[in-house]
Amino acid sequence: MSLTEQTDRKEAPSQDPNRIEHVDATAKDLWRRWGPWVITTLNLSTFFVLWEVVARLEIINRLFLPRATDMFIALWDGLANSAPPGAVISGSIRDHLLYSLGNLGVGVGIAIVIGVPFGLLMGANKYVDSILSPYVWAISSMPRIALVPLFILFLGFSRTMKITIIALSAVFPIMINAWAGVKTTDKSLLAAAKVFGASRWELYTKVVFPFTLPFIIAGIQQGIGRGLVGVIIAEIFGGSDGLGYLIQRAADTFNPALLYAVLFLLVVVSLSIVQYTRWLEGRLAPWRKLEGL
Amino acid sequence: MTSDQGNGRVRSGRHVITAANLTVGYELHRERQRLTALRDVSLTVDRGEFVVLVGPSGCGKTTFINAISGLVSPWEGTIEVNGRPVTGPGPDRAMVFQDYALMPWRTVEQNIRLPFELQDLDISEEERDERIRRYIDLVDLGGFENSFPYELSGGMKQRVGIARALVSEPDILLADEPFAAVDAMTREAMQGELERFVSATGQTVVFITHSIDEAITLGDRVVVISYRPGQIKEIVDVDLPRPRFDYDVKTLPAYTELRERVWGLVKDEAFQTARGATP
């Protein structure tokens, strides 16, 4: 079958070990590999240097814009140490960060445990879908911040109140993505599984669920993003723990370095979470990224 | 179809597939309508025969294959496989799909193993492994066992699809335009390979295509189906010697005659479809 080899293997040369040759890296290759990193580093350095210059010139009031260096010092101090007893603000950045992340983890965990099975059920069964969907769409399209006073009424300024808000923020993207995954399952994959003898249950376990998995991961990714918003909202509204509280307290006590340090930390945290879930998606569903090429 | 001279393929004369006055179609739930795809079709297929269905798009070829596979049930008439009415899919039939329908999360080896996981076959684990290896070799995918479909070319994907259909060694191989999505050169090569596979296994094949050349080079019989509702217009016997891919079958005068005859039958239907006319 030499004809076959000549014709259709050429489309996938990277798979054929005989066709891979090693070529010396040129300056162009090096730039392609490291260029984006160099640009990003220069870009961010320029940003912080400009910030430092503007702050030192005091064009903007120091109470509103601290020096970049002061922010980094506050961040470092806050992450390296616990707050001493009797400090103006109880707890360091580290303490509050751990509290917030703990709540986020529990809240998103609850959202996954509820959202995934309900999303799958709604996708698989039209009766479940038509019964639940008015509630799902109503609550998911509503700005959840509007519900916070109600939860405070029910649950007080407790940790339970915060976790409820986080779970409620995260559950709908997870549920809706799982639902969409089931609904968009490739019809010809289902037909193939049927032809080869799949039972109804096997259609779900061997086709629908694996097909839906990357959708669920994308849903969890969005859920974490929404959950993080829930964390901050809940903590700003009440209680004396968490990064949201710390932001509020830093503003109240005219401590802009601390305020900016927490904001910067939030950016880093949410970017890291997004990057991690993307990496996870690439590991668990590599075909999604590459099929589109 | 029991007479068989110079054709080279073994035929027992026993009917493997019998469709009698088959009428079947689809329910369009939303419009509260139903669409008759095939009307009153009768056809018998012998063991080891290679039957090709040609006809314009929407003429019901796929519906016919789906009725044989058990994915759709007849509205009227009967369809029997090995003397028993078809009530659903079974391990005696397997299908090759136009869009390959490979599970993207499974490797080549795992995709080919799928029928064993879904069907309750009385085959030992060693026998399964041995067969999977054998069919991977047959379709020339040795070394790609652990590749994922997205890493393969179209032709290679379809060879996985073919191996998956052959691995449970079904009596009947159904193929719905399996080479429509691969490029022209790969297509010719794969037609030759398919002829080789099925002559090695002695399977009965029902094959759908839009290509008259593909129909004549592969088929023992070419069944021309007319446009909606699909009915058998004519059955053309192809008595060209096999294996046909060992020589250039297209240079034979008999080939040219067959081609003209089939084209003459399909032409009107194709023009009618192109105009969007309903009969």
Coordinates of C-alpha atoms in Angstrom, one line a residue:
Chain A
M1 CA 0.0 0.0 0.0
S2 CA 2.8 2.4 -0.9
L3 CA 0.3 4.7 -2.5
T4 CA -1.5 5.3 0.8
E5 CA 1.7 6.2 2.5
Q6 CA 2.6 8.7 -0.2
T7 CA -0.7 10.3 -0.1
D8 CA -2.4 10.6 3.2
R9 CA 0.5 10.4 5.7
K10 CA 1.9 13.6 4.5
E11 CA -1.0 15.4 6.2
A12 CA 0.3 14.3 9.6
P13 CA 4.0 14.6 9.3
S14 CA 4.6 15.3 13.0
Q15 CA 3.3 11.8 13.8
D16 CA 5.7 10.0 11.6
P17 CA 9.1 9.5 13.4
N18 CA 10.9 9.1 10.1
R19 CA 10.0 12.5 8.9
I20 CA 11.1 14.5 11.9
E21 CA 14.4 16.2 11.5
H22 CA 16.3 18.3 14.0
V23 CA 17.1 21.8 12.8
D24 CA 19.4 24.3 14.6
A25 CA 17.5 27.1 16.3
T26 CA 17.9 30.4 14.5
A27 CA 17.6 33.9 16.1
K28 CA 14.1 34.0 14.6
D29 CA 13.1 30.8 16.4
L30 CA 14.5 32.1 19.7
W31 CA 12.5 35.3 19.3
R32 CA 9.4 33.3 18.5
R33 CA 9.9 31.3 21.6
W34 CA 10.9 34.0 24.1
G35 CA 9.8 37.2 22.4
P36 CA 6.4 37.4 24.1
W37 CA 8.0 37.0 27.5
V38 CA 10.5 39.7 26.8
I39 CA 7.8 42.1 25.6
T40 CA 5.5 41.3 28.6
T41 CA 8.4 41.9 31.0
L42 CA 9.3 45.2 29.4
N43 CA 5.7 46.2 29.3
L44 CA 5.0 45.6 32.9
S45 CA 8.3 47.0 34.1
T46 CA 7.5 50.2 32.2
F47 CA 4.0 50.3 33.8
F48 CA 5.4 50.0 37.4
V49 CA 8.2 52.5 36.7
L50 CA 5.7 55.1 35.3
W51 CA 3.5 54.5 38.3
E52 CA 6.4 55.0 40.7
V53 CA 7.4 58.3 38.9
V54 CA 3.9 59.6 38.9
A55 CA 3.4 58.8 42.6
R56 CA 6.8 60.4 43.5
L57 CA 5.9 63.5 41.6
E58 CA 2.7 63.6 43.7
I59 CA 0.6 64.7 40.7
I60 CA -2.1 62.6 42.4
N61 CA -2.7 62.8 46.2
R62 CA -0.7 60.2 48.0
L63 CA -3.8 59.1 49.8
F64 CA -5.3 57.9 46.5
L65 CA -2.1 56.7 44.7
P66 CA 0.7 55.2 46.8
R67 CA 4.1 54.5 45.3
A68 CA 4.4 51.2 43.5
T69 CA 7.3 50.3 45.8
D70 CA 5.2 51.0 48.9
M71 CA 2.5 48.7 47.5
F72 CA 5.0 45.9 47.0
I73 CA 6.4 46.4 50.5
A74 CA 3.0 46.2 52.0
L75 CA 2.2 43.1 49.9
W76 CA 5.4 41.4 51.0
D77 CA 4.9 42.3 54.6
G78 CA 1.3 41.1 54.5
L79 CA 2.1 37.8 52.9
A80 CA 5.2 37.1 55.0
N81 CA 3.8 37.8 58.4
S82 CA 0.7 37.5 60.6
A83 CA -0.5 40.7 62.1
P84 CA 0.7 41.4 65.6
P85 CA -2.0 41.5 68.3
G86 CA -3.6 44.9 68.8
A87 CA -2.7 46.2 65.3
V88 CA -5.0 48.8 63.7
I89 CA -6.2 46.1 61.3
S90 CA -6.6 42.6 62.7
G91 CA -5.0 40.0 60.6
S92 CA -2.4 40.3 57.8
I93 CA -3.0 39.9 54.1
R94 CA -2.0 36.3 54.4
D95 CA -4.6 35.6 57.1
H96 CA -7.4 37.2 55.1
L97 CA -6.3 35.6 51.8
L98 CA -6.4 32.1 53.4
Y99 CA -9.9 32.9 54.8
S100 CA -11.2 34.1 51.4
L101 CA -9.7 31.3 49.4
G102 CA -11.0 28.8 51.9
N103 CA -14.5 30.2 51.5
L104 CA -14.1 30.3 47.7
G105 CA -13.0 26.6 47.7
V106 CA -15.9 25.5 49.8
G107 CA -18.4 27.6 47.8
V108 CA -17.2 26.5 44.4
G109 CA -17.1 22.9 45.7
I110 CA -20.7 23.1 46.7
A111 CA -21.6 24.7 43.3
I112 CA -19.9 21.8 41.4
V113 CA -21.6 19.2 43.5
I114 CA -25.0 20.8 42.8
G115 CA -24.4 22.3 39.4
V116 CA -22.9 19.3 37.5
P117 CA -25.6 16.7 38.2
F118 CA -28.4 19.2 37.8
G119 CA -27.0 20.5 34.5
L120 CA -26.5 17.0 33.2
L121 CA -30.1 16.0 34.3
M122 CA -31.6 19.1 32.6
G123 CA -29.7 18.4 29.4
A124 CA -30.7 14.7 29.4
N125 CA -34.3 15.0 30.4
K126 CA -36.7 17.5 28.9
Y127 CA -39.2 17.3 31.8
V128 CA -36.5 18.1 34.3
D129 CA -35.4 20.8 32.0
S130 CA -38.8 22.4 31.6
I131 CA -39.5 22.3 35.3
L132 CA -36.1 23.8 36.5
S133 CA -35.3 26.1 33.7
P134 CA -37.5 29.1 34.7
Y135 CA -35.8 29.2 38.1
V136 CA -32.4 28.7 36.7
W137 CA -32.7 31.4 34.1
A138 CA -34.5 33.8 36.5
I139 CA -31.8 33.5 39.3
S140 CA -28.9 33.4 36.9
S141 CA -29.9 36.5 35.0
M142 CA -30.5 38.4 38.2
P143 CA -27.7 40.5 39.6
R144 CA -26.8 38.4 42.6
I145 CA -25.6 41.3 44.7
A146 CA -29.3 42.2 45.1
L147 CA -29.8 39.0 47.1
V148 CA -27.1 39.8 49.6
P149 CA -29.3 41.7 52.1
L150 CA -31.8 38.8 52.0
F151 CA -29.1 36.3 52.9
I152 CA -27.8 38.6 55.7
L153 CA -31.3 38.7 57.0
F154 CA -31.5 34.9 57.0
L155 CA -28.0 34.0 58.0
G156 CA -26.4 37.0 59.6
F157 CA -22.8 38.1 59.0
S158 CA -21.8 34.5 59.2
R159 CA -19.4 32.3 57.2
T160 CA -22.5 30.4 56.0
M161 CA -23.9 33.6 54.5
K162 CA -20.7 34.2 52.5
I163 CA -20.4 30.6 51.3
T164 CA -24.0 30.7 50.2
I165 CA -23.4 33.8 48.1
I166 CA -20.3 32.3 46.6
A167 CA -22.0 29.0 45.8
L168 CA -25.0 30.8 44.3
S169 CA -22.7 32.9 42.1
A170 CA -20.7 29.9 40.9
V171 CA -23.5 27.3 40.4
F172 CA -25.2 28.7 37.3
P173 CA -22.3 28.9 34.9
I174 CA -21.4 25.4 35.9
M175 CA -25.0 24.1 35.5
I176 CA -25.6 25.9 32.2
N177 CA -22.4 24.7 30.7
A178 CA -23.1 21.1 31.7
W179 CA -26.5 21.5 30.1
A180 CA -25.1 22.9 26.9
G181 CA -22.5 20.1 26.7
V182 CA -25.2 17.5 26.8
K183 CA -27.4 19.3 24.3
T184 CA -24.6 19.8 21.8
T185 CA -23.3 16.2 22.0
D186 CA -22.3 15.2 18.4
K187 CA -25.2 13.3 16.9
S188 CA -23.0 11.1 14.8
L189 CA -21.0 10.0 17.8
L190 CA -24.3 9.0 19.4
A191 CA -25.3 7.1 16.2
A192 CA -22.0 5.3 16.1
A193 CA -22.3 4.2 19.8
K194 CA -25.8 3.0 19.1
V195 CA -24.7 1.0 16.0
F196 CA -22.0 -0.6 18.0
G197 CA -24.5 -1.7 20.7
A198 CA -24.5 1.0 23.4
S199 CA -27.4 0.8 25.9
R200 CA -29.1 4.1 26.9
W201 CA -26.9 4.2 30.1
E202 CA -23.7 3.6 28.0
L203 CA -24.7 6.4 25.7
Y204 CA -24.4 8.7 28.7
T205 CA -21.3 7.2 30.3
K206 CA -19.3 6.6 27.0
V207 CA -20.4 9.5 24.8
V208 CA -22.4 12.3 26.5
F209 CA -20.3 12.6 29.7
P210 CA -16.9 12.6 28.1
F211 CA -18.2 15.0 25.4
T212 CA -19.5 17.3 28.2
L213 CA -16.4 17.2 30.4
P214 CA -14.6 20.1 28.7
F215 CA -17.8 22.1 28.9
I216 CA -18.0 21.4 32.6
I217 CA -14.4 22.5 33.1
A218 CA -15.2 25.8 31.2
G219 CA -18.2 26.2 33.5
I220 CA -16.1 25.7 36.6
Q221 CA -13.7 28.3 35.2
Q222 CA -16.5 30.8 34.8
G223 CA -17.9 29.7 38.2
I224 CA -14.6 30.5 40.0
G225 CA -14.6 33.9 38.4
R226 CA -18.1 34.6 39.5
G227 CA -17.4 33.0 42.9
L228 CA -14.5 35.4 43.4
V229 CA -16.9 38.3 42.9
G230 CA -19.2 36.7 45.4
V231 CA -16.4 36.4 47.9
I232 CA -15.5 40.1 47.8
I233 CA -19.2 41.3 47.8
A234 CA -20.0 39.2 50.8
E235 CA -16.9 40.3 52.7
I236 CA -17.4 44.0 51.9
F237 CA -21.0 43.8 53.1
G238 CA -20.2 42.3 56.5
G239 CA -17.9 40.5 58.9
S240 CA -14.3 41.2 59.8
D241 CA -12.5 38.6 57.7
G242 CA -11.3 38.2 54.2
L243 CA -9.8 40.3 51.4
G244 CA -13.0 42.2 50.8
Y245 CA -13.0 43.3 54.5
L246 CA -9.3 44.2 54.2
I247 CA -10.0 46.4 51.2
Q248 CA -12.8 48.2 53.0
R249 CA -10.7 48.5 56.2
A250 CA -7.6 49.8 54.3
A251 CA -9.7 52.5 52.7
D252 CA -11.3 53.5 56.0
T253 CA -7.9 53.8 57.7
F254 CA -6.3 55.7 54.8
N255 CA -3.8 53.0 54.0
P256 CA -3.6 53.1 50.2
A257 CA -0.5 50.9 50.0
L258 CA -2.4 48.1 51.6
L259 CA -5.5 48.7 49.5
Y260 CA -3.5 48.6 46.3
A261 CA -1.6 45.5 47.5
V262 CA -4.9 43.6 48.0
L263 CA -6.2 44.7 44.6
F264 CA -3.0 43.6 43.0
L265 CA -3.2 40.3 44.8
L266 CA -6.7 39.7 43.6
V267 CA -5.5 40.2 40.0
V268 CA -2.8 37.7 40.5
V269 CA -5.1 35.2 42.2
S270 CA -7.8 35.2 39.6
L271 CA -5.3 35.1 36.7
S272 CA -3.6 32.1 38.3
I273 CA -6.9 30.3 38.7
V274 CA -7.9 31.0 35.1
Q275 CA -4.5 29.8 33.9
Y276 CA -4.7 26.7 36.0
T277 CA -8.2 25.7 34.7
R278 CA -7.0 26.3 31.1
W279 CA -4.1 24.1 31.6
L280 CA -6.4 21.5 33.1
E281 CA -8.7 21.7 30.1
G282 CA -5.8 21.2 27.8
R283 CA -4.8 18.1 29.7
L284 CA -8.2 16.6 30.0
A285 CA -9.6 17.5 26.5
P286 CA -6.6 18.1 24.2
W287 CA -8.8 17.6 21.1
R288 CA -10.8 20.8 21.8
K289 CA -7.8 23.1 21.3
L290 CA -6.3 21.3 18.4
E291 CA -9.3 20.3 16.4
G292 CA -10.0 23.9 15.6
L293 CA -6.6 24.5 14.0
Chain B
M1 CA -27.7 -12.8 -8.0
T2 CA -26.4 -16.3 -7.6
S3 CA -24.8 -16.6 -11.0
D4 CA -21.3 -15.4 -10.6
Q5 CA -18.8 -15.8 -13.4
G6 CA -15.4 -14.2 -13.5
N7 CA -16.2 -12.0 -10.5
G8 CA -13.9 -13.7 -8.1
R9 CA -16.0 -13.0 -5.0
V10 CA -17.6 -15.9 -3.1
R11 CA -21.4 -15.8 -2.9
S12 CA -23.4 -18.5 -1.2
G13 CA -26.7 -17.4 -2.7
R14 CA -28.2 -17.1 0.7
H15 CA -29.9 -13.8 1.3
V16 CA -28.3 -11.9 4.2
I17 CA -30.4 -8.8 3.9
T18 CA -34.1 -8.9 2.8
A19 CA -36.1 -5.7 2.5
A20 CA -39.7 -6.3 1.4
N21 CA -42.0 -3.4 0.5
L22 CA -40.0 -1.2 3.0
T23 CA -41.4 2.2 3.6
V24 CA -39.6 4.4 6.2
G25 CA -39.0 8.0 7.0
Y26 CA -38.8 10.6 9.7
E27 CA -41.2 12.3 12.1
L28 CA -40.7 16.0 12.1
H29 CA -42.1 16.6 15.6
R30 CA -42.2 20.3 15.6
E31 CA -44.0 20.7 12.3
R32 CA -46.3 17.7 13.1
Q33 CA -45.3 16.3 9.8
R34 CA -43.7 13.2 8.6
L35 CA -41.4 12.8 5.7
T36 CA -41.3 9.6 3.7
A37 CA -37.7 8.9 2.8
L38 CA -38.1 5.5 1.2
R39 CA -41.3 4.1 -0.4
D40 CA -42.0 0.5 -1.1
V41 CA -38.4 -0.7 -1.5
S42 CA -37.7 -4.4 -2.0
L43 CA -34.1 -5.6 -2.2
T44 CA -32.2 -8.7 -1.3
V45 CA -28.5 -8.9 -0.7
D46 CA -26.5 -12.1 -0.9
R47 CA -23.8 -13.2 1.5
G48 CA -20.4 -11.8 0.4
E49 CA -22.0 -9.3 -2.0
F50 CA -20.9 -5.7 -2.4
V51 CA -23.9 -3.6 -3.1
V52 CA -23.6 0.1 -3.8
L53 CA -26.4 2.6 -3.5
V54 CA -26.3 5.7 -5.7
G55 CA -28.8 8.5 -6.0
P56 CA -29.2 12.2 -5.4
S57 CA -28.9 13.8 -2.0
G58 CA -31.9 13.3 0.1
C59 CA -33.1 10.3 -1.8
G60 CA -33.2 8.0 1.2
K61 CA -29.9 6.1 0.8
T62 CA -28.9 6.8 4.4
T63 CA -32.3 5.9 5.6
F64 CA -32.1 2.5 4.0
I65 CA -28.7 1.9 5.6
N66 CA -30.1 3.1 9.0
A67 CA -33.0 0.7 8.6
I68 CA -30.6 -2.2 8.1
S69 CA -28.5 -1.1 11.1
G70 CA -31.6 -0.8 13.3
L71 CA -31.3 2.9 13.9
V72 CA -34.7 3.5 12.4
S73 CA -37.7 1.2 12.3
P74 CA -39.8 0.5 9.2
W75 CA -43.2 2.2 8.9
E76 CA -44.4 -0.5 6.6
G77 CA -43.0 -3.6 5.1
T78 CA -40.2 -5.6 6.7
I79 CA -36.4 -5.7 6.8
E80 CA -34.7 -8.9 7.8
V81 CA -31.1 -9.7 8.5
N82 CA -30.1 -13.3 8.5
G83 CA -33.7 -14.3 8.4
R84 CA -34.7 -12.3 11.5
P85 CA -36.5 -9.0 11.5
V86 CA -34.4 -6.1 12.5
T87 CA -35.4 -4.7 15.9
G88 CA -32.3 -2.6 16.7
P89 CA -28.6 -2.5 16.3
G90 CA -26.7 -5.8 16.7
P91 CA -23.2 -7.2 16.5
D92 CA -23.9 -8.8 13.1
R93 CA -23.8 -5.3 11.6
A94 CA -21.3 -2.5 11.7
M95 CA -21.1 0.9 10.1
V96 CA -18.5 3.2 8.7
F97 CA -19.5 6.9 8.9
Q98 CA -18.8 9.8 6.5
D99 CA -17.6 12.0 9.3
Y100 CA -15.7 9.1 10.9
A101 CA -17.6 9.5 14.2
L102 CA -14.5 8.6 16.2
M103 CA -14.6 9.4 19.9
P104 CA -12.1 12.3 20.2
W105 CA -11.1 11.4 23.8
R106 CA -10.2 7.9 22.8
T107 CA -6.9 6.8 21.2
V108 CA -6.9 4.8 18.0
E109 CA -6.6 1.6 19.9
Q110 CA -9.4 2.6 22.3
N111 CA -11.7 3.6 19.5
I112 CA -11.2 0.3 17.8
R113 CA -11.9 -1.5 21.1
L114 CA -15.3 0.3 21.5
P115 CA -17.5 -2.4 19.9
F116 CA -16.0 -4.9 22.4
E117 CA -16.9 -2.7 25.3
L118 CA -20.5 -2.1 24.1
Q119 CA -21.3 -5.6 22.7
D120 CA -21.8 -8.6 24.8
L121 CA -19.6 -10.9 22.7
D122 CA -18.3 -14.3 23.9
I123 CA -14.7 -13.5 23.2
S124 CA -11.8 -13.8 25.6
E125 CA -9.7 -10.8 26.6
E126 CA -6.6 -12.3 24.7
E127 CA -8.6 -12.8 21.6
R128 CA -9.9 -9.2 21.7
D129 CA -6.4 -7.8 22.1
E130 CA -5.2 -10.1 19.3
R131 CA -8.0 -9.0 17.0
I132 CA -7.4 -5.3 17.7
R133 CA -3.8 -5.7 16.8
R134 CA -4.6 -7.7 13.7
Y135 CA -7.1 -5.0 12.4
I136 CA -4.7 -2.2 13.2
D137 CA -2.2 -3.9 11.0
L138 CA -4.8 -4.6 8.3
V139 CA -5.6 -0.9 8.0
D140 CA -1.9 -0.1 8.2
L141 CA -2.0 2.0 11.4
G142 CA 0.8 0.2 13.3
G143 CA 2.7 2.7 15.4
F144 CA -0.4 5.0 15.8
E145 CA -2.2 2.9 18.5
N146 CA -1.8 5.6 21.1
S147 CA -2.5 8.6 18.8
F148 CA -5.7 10.6 19.2
P149 CA -8.0 11.2 16.2
Y150 CA -7.1 14.9 16.0
E151 CA -3.5 13.9 15.4
L152 CA -4.4 11.9 12.3
S153 CA -5.2 12.9 8.7
G154 CA -8.7 12.3 7.2
G155 CA -7.6 9.1 5.4
M156 CA -6.1 7.7 8.6
K157 CA -9.2 8.6 10.6
Q158 CA -11.3 6.7 8.2
R159 CA -9.0 3.7 8.4
V160 CA -9.6 3.8 12.2
G161 CA -13.4 3.9 11.4
I162 CA -13.0 0.9 9.1
A163 CA -11.0 -1.1 11.7
R164 CA -13.6 -0.3 14.3
A165 CA -16.3 -1.7 12.0
L166 CA -14.3 -4.8 11.1
V167 CA -13.0 -5.7 14.6
S168 CA -16.1 -7.5 15.8
E169 CA -16.2 -9.4 12.5
P170 CA -19.8 -8.5 11.6
D171 CA -21.6 -10.3 8.7
I172 CA -22.5 -7.0 7.2
L173 CA -20.5 -3.8 6.7
L174 CA -22.5 -0.7 6.2
A175 CA -20.7 2.3 4.8
D176 CA -22.3 5.8 4.4
E177 CA -20.2 7.7 2.0
P178 CA -17.1 6.8 3.9
F179 CA -14.6 8.4 1.5
A180 CA -16.6 11.6 0.7
A181 CA -14.5 13.7 3.1
V182 CA -11.0 12.4 2.1
D183 CA -9.0 13.9 -0.8
A184 CA -9.2 12.4 -4.2
M185 CA -5.9 10.6 -4.2
T186 CA -6.4 9.1 -0.8
R187 CA -9.8 8.1 -1.8
E188 CA -8.6 5.9 -4.7
A189 CA -6.0 4.3 -2.5
M190 CA -8.6 3.6 0.2
Q191 CA -11.1 2.1 -2.3
G192 CA -8.5 -0.4 -3.2
E193 CA -7.8 -1.1 0.4
L194 CA -11.5 -1.6 1.2
E195 CA -11.8 -4.1 -1.7
R196 CA -8.8 -5.9 -0.2
F197 CA -10.2 -5.9 3.4
V198 CA -13.6 -7.3 2.5
S199 CA -12.3 -9.9 0.1
A200 CA -10.1 -11.0 3.0
T201 CA -13.0 -11.2 5.4
G202 CA -15.8 -12.2 3.0
Q203 CA -18.2 -9.7 4.4
T204 CA -21.4 -8.4 2.8
V205 CA -21.1 -4.7 2.1
V206 CA -23.8 -2.1 1.6
F207 CA -22.1 1.1 0.5
I208 CA -23.5 4.5 -0.2
T209 CA -21.8 6.9 -2.6
H210 CA -22.4 10.0 -4.8
S211 CA -19.6 9.0 -7.1
I212 CA -20.5 6.8 -10.1
D213 CA -16.9 5.8 -10.6
E214 CA -16.7 4.7 -7.0
A215 CA -19.9 2.7 -7.4
I216 CA -18.7 0.9 -10.5
T217 CA -15.2 0.2 -9.3
L218 CA -16.4 -1.2 -5.9
G219 CA -19.8 -2.8 -6.5
D220 CA -21.0 -6.1 -7.6
R221 CA -24.4 -4.4 -8.1
V222 CA -25.2 -0.8 -8.3
V223 CA -28.7 0.1 -7.0
V224 CA -29.9 3.4 -8.5
I225 CA -32.4 5.2 -6.2
S226 CA -34.7 7.9 -7.4
Y227 CA -35.4 11.2 -5.6
R228 CA -37.9 11.6 -2.8
P229 CA -39.6 9.5 -1.9
G230 CA -36.8 7.1 -2.7
Q231 CA -37.6 4.1 -4.8
I232 CA -35.4 1.7 -6.6
K233 CA -35.1 2.9 -10.2
E234 CA -32.9 0.2 -11.5
I235 CA -30.3 -2.3 -10.5
V236 CA -27.1 -2.5 -12.6
D237 CA -24.9 -5.6 -12.5
V238 CA -21.2 -4.9 -12.6
D239 CA -19.4 -8.0 -14.0
L240 CA -15.9 -6.7 -14.0
P241 CA -13.2 -9.0 -12.8
R242 CA -11.7 -8.7 -9.3
P243 CA -9.5 -7.6 -7.7
R244 CA -10.2 -4.4 -9.7
F245 CA -7.5 -2.3 -8.1
D246 CA -4.7 -4.6 -9.4
Y247 CA -5.3 -3.2 -12.9
D248 CA -6.8 0.0 -14.3
V249 CA -10.4 -1.1 -14.5
K250 CA -11.4 2.3 -15.8
T251 CA -9.7 1.6 -19.2
L252 CA -12.0 -1.3 -20.0
P253 CA -14.6 -0.7 -22.6
A254 CA -17.1 -2.5 -20.3
Y255 CA -16.4 0.1 -17.6
T256 CA -17.2 3.0 -19.9
E257 CA -20.5 1.4 -21.0
L258 CA -21.5 0.8 -17.4
R259 CA -20.6 4.3 -16.5
E260 CA -22.7 5.8 -19.3
R261 CA -25.6 3.5 -18.3
V262 CA -25.5 4.5 -14.6
W263 CA -25.0 8.2 -15.4
G264 CA -28.0 8.0 -17.7
L265 CA -30.1 6.7 -14.8
V266 CA -28.8 9.2 -12.2
K267 CA -28.7 12.2 -14.5
D268 CA -32.5 13.1 -14.5
E269 CA -32.6 12.6 -10.7
A270 CA -29.6 14.8 -10.2
F271 CA -31.0 17.6 -12.3
Q272 CA -34.3 17.3 -10.6
T273 CA -32.6 17.6 -7.2
A274 CA -30.5 20.5 -8.4
R275 CA -33.6 22.4 -9.4
G276 CA -35.1 21.6 -6.1
A277 CA -38.2 20.1 -7.7
T278 CA -40.4 17.7 -5.7
P279 CA -41.8 14.8 -7.7

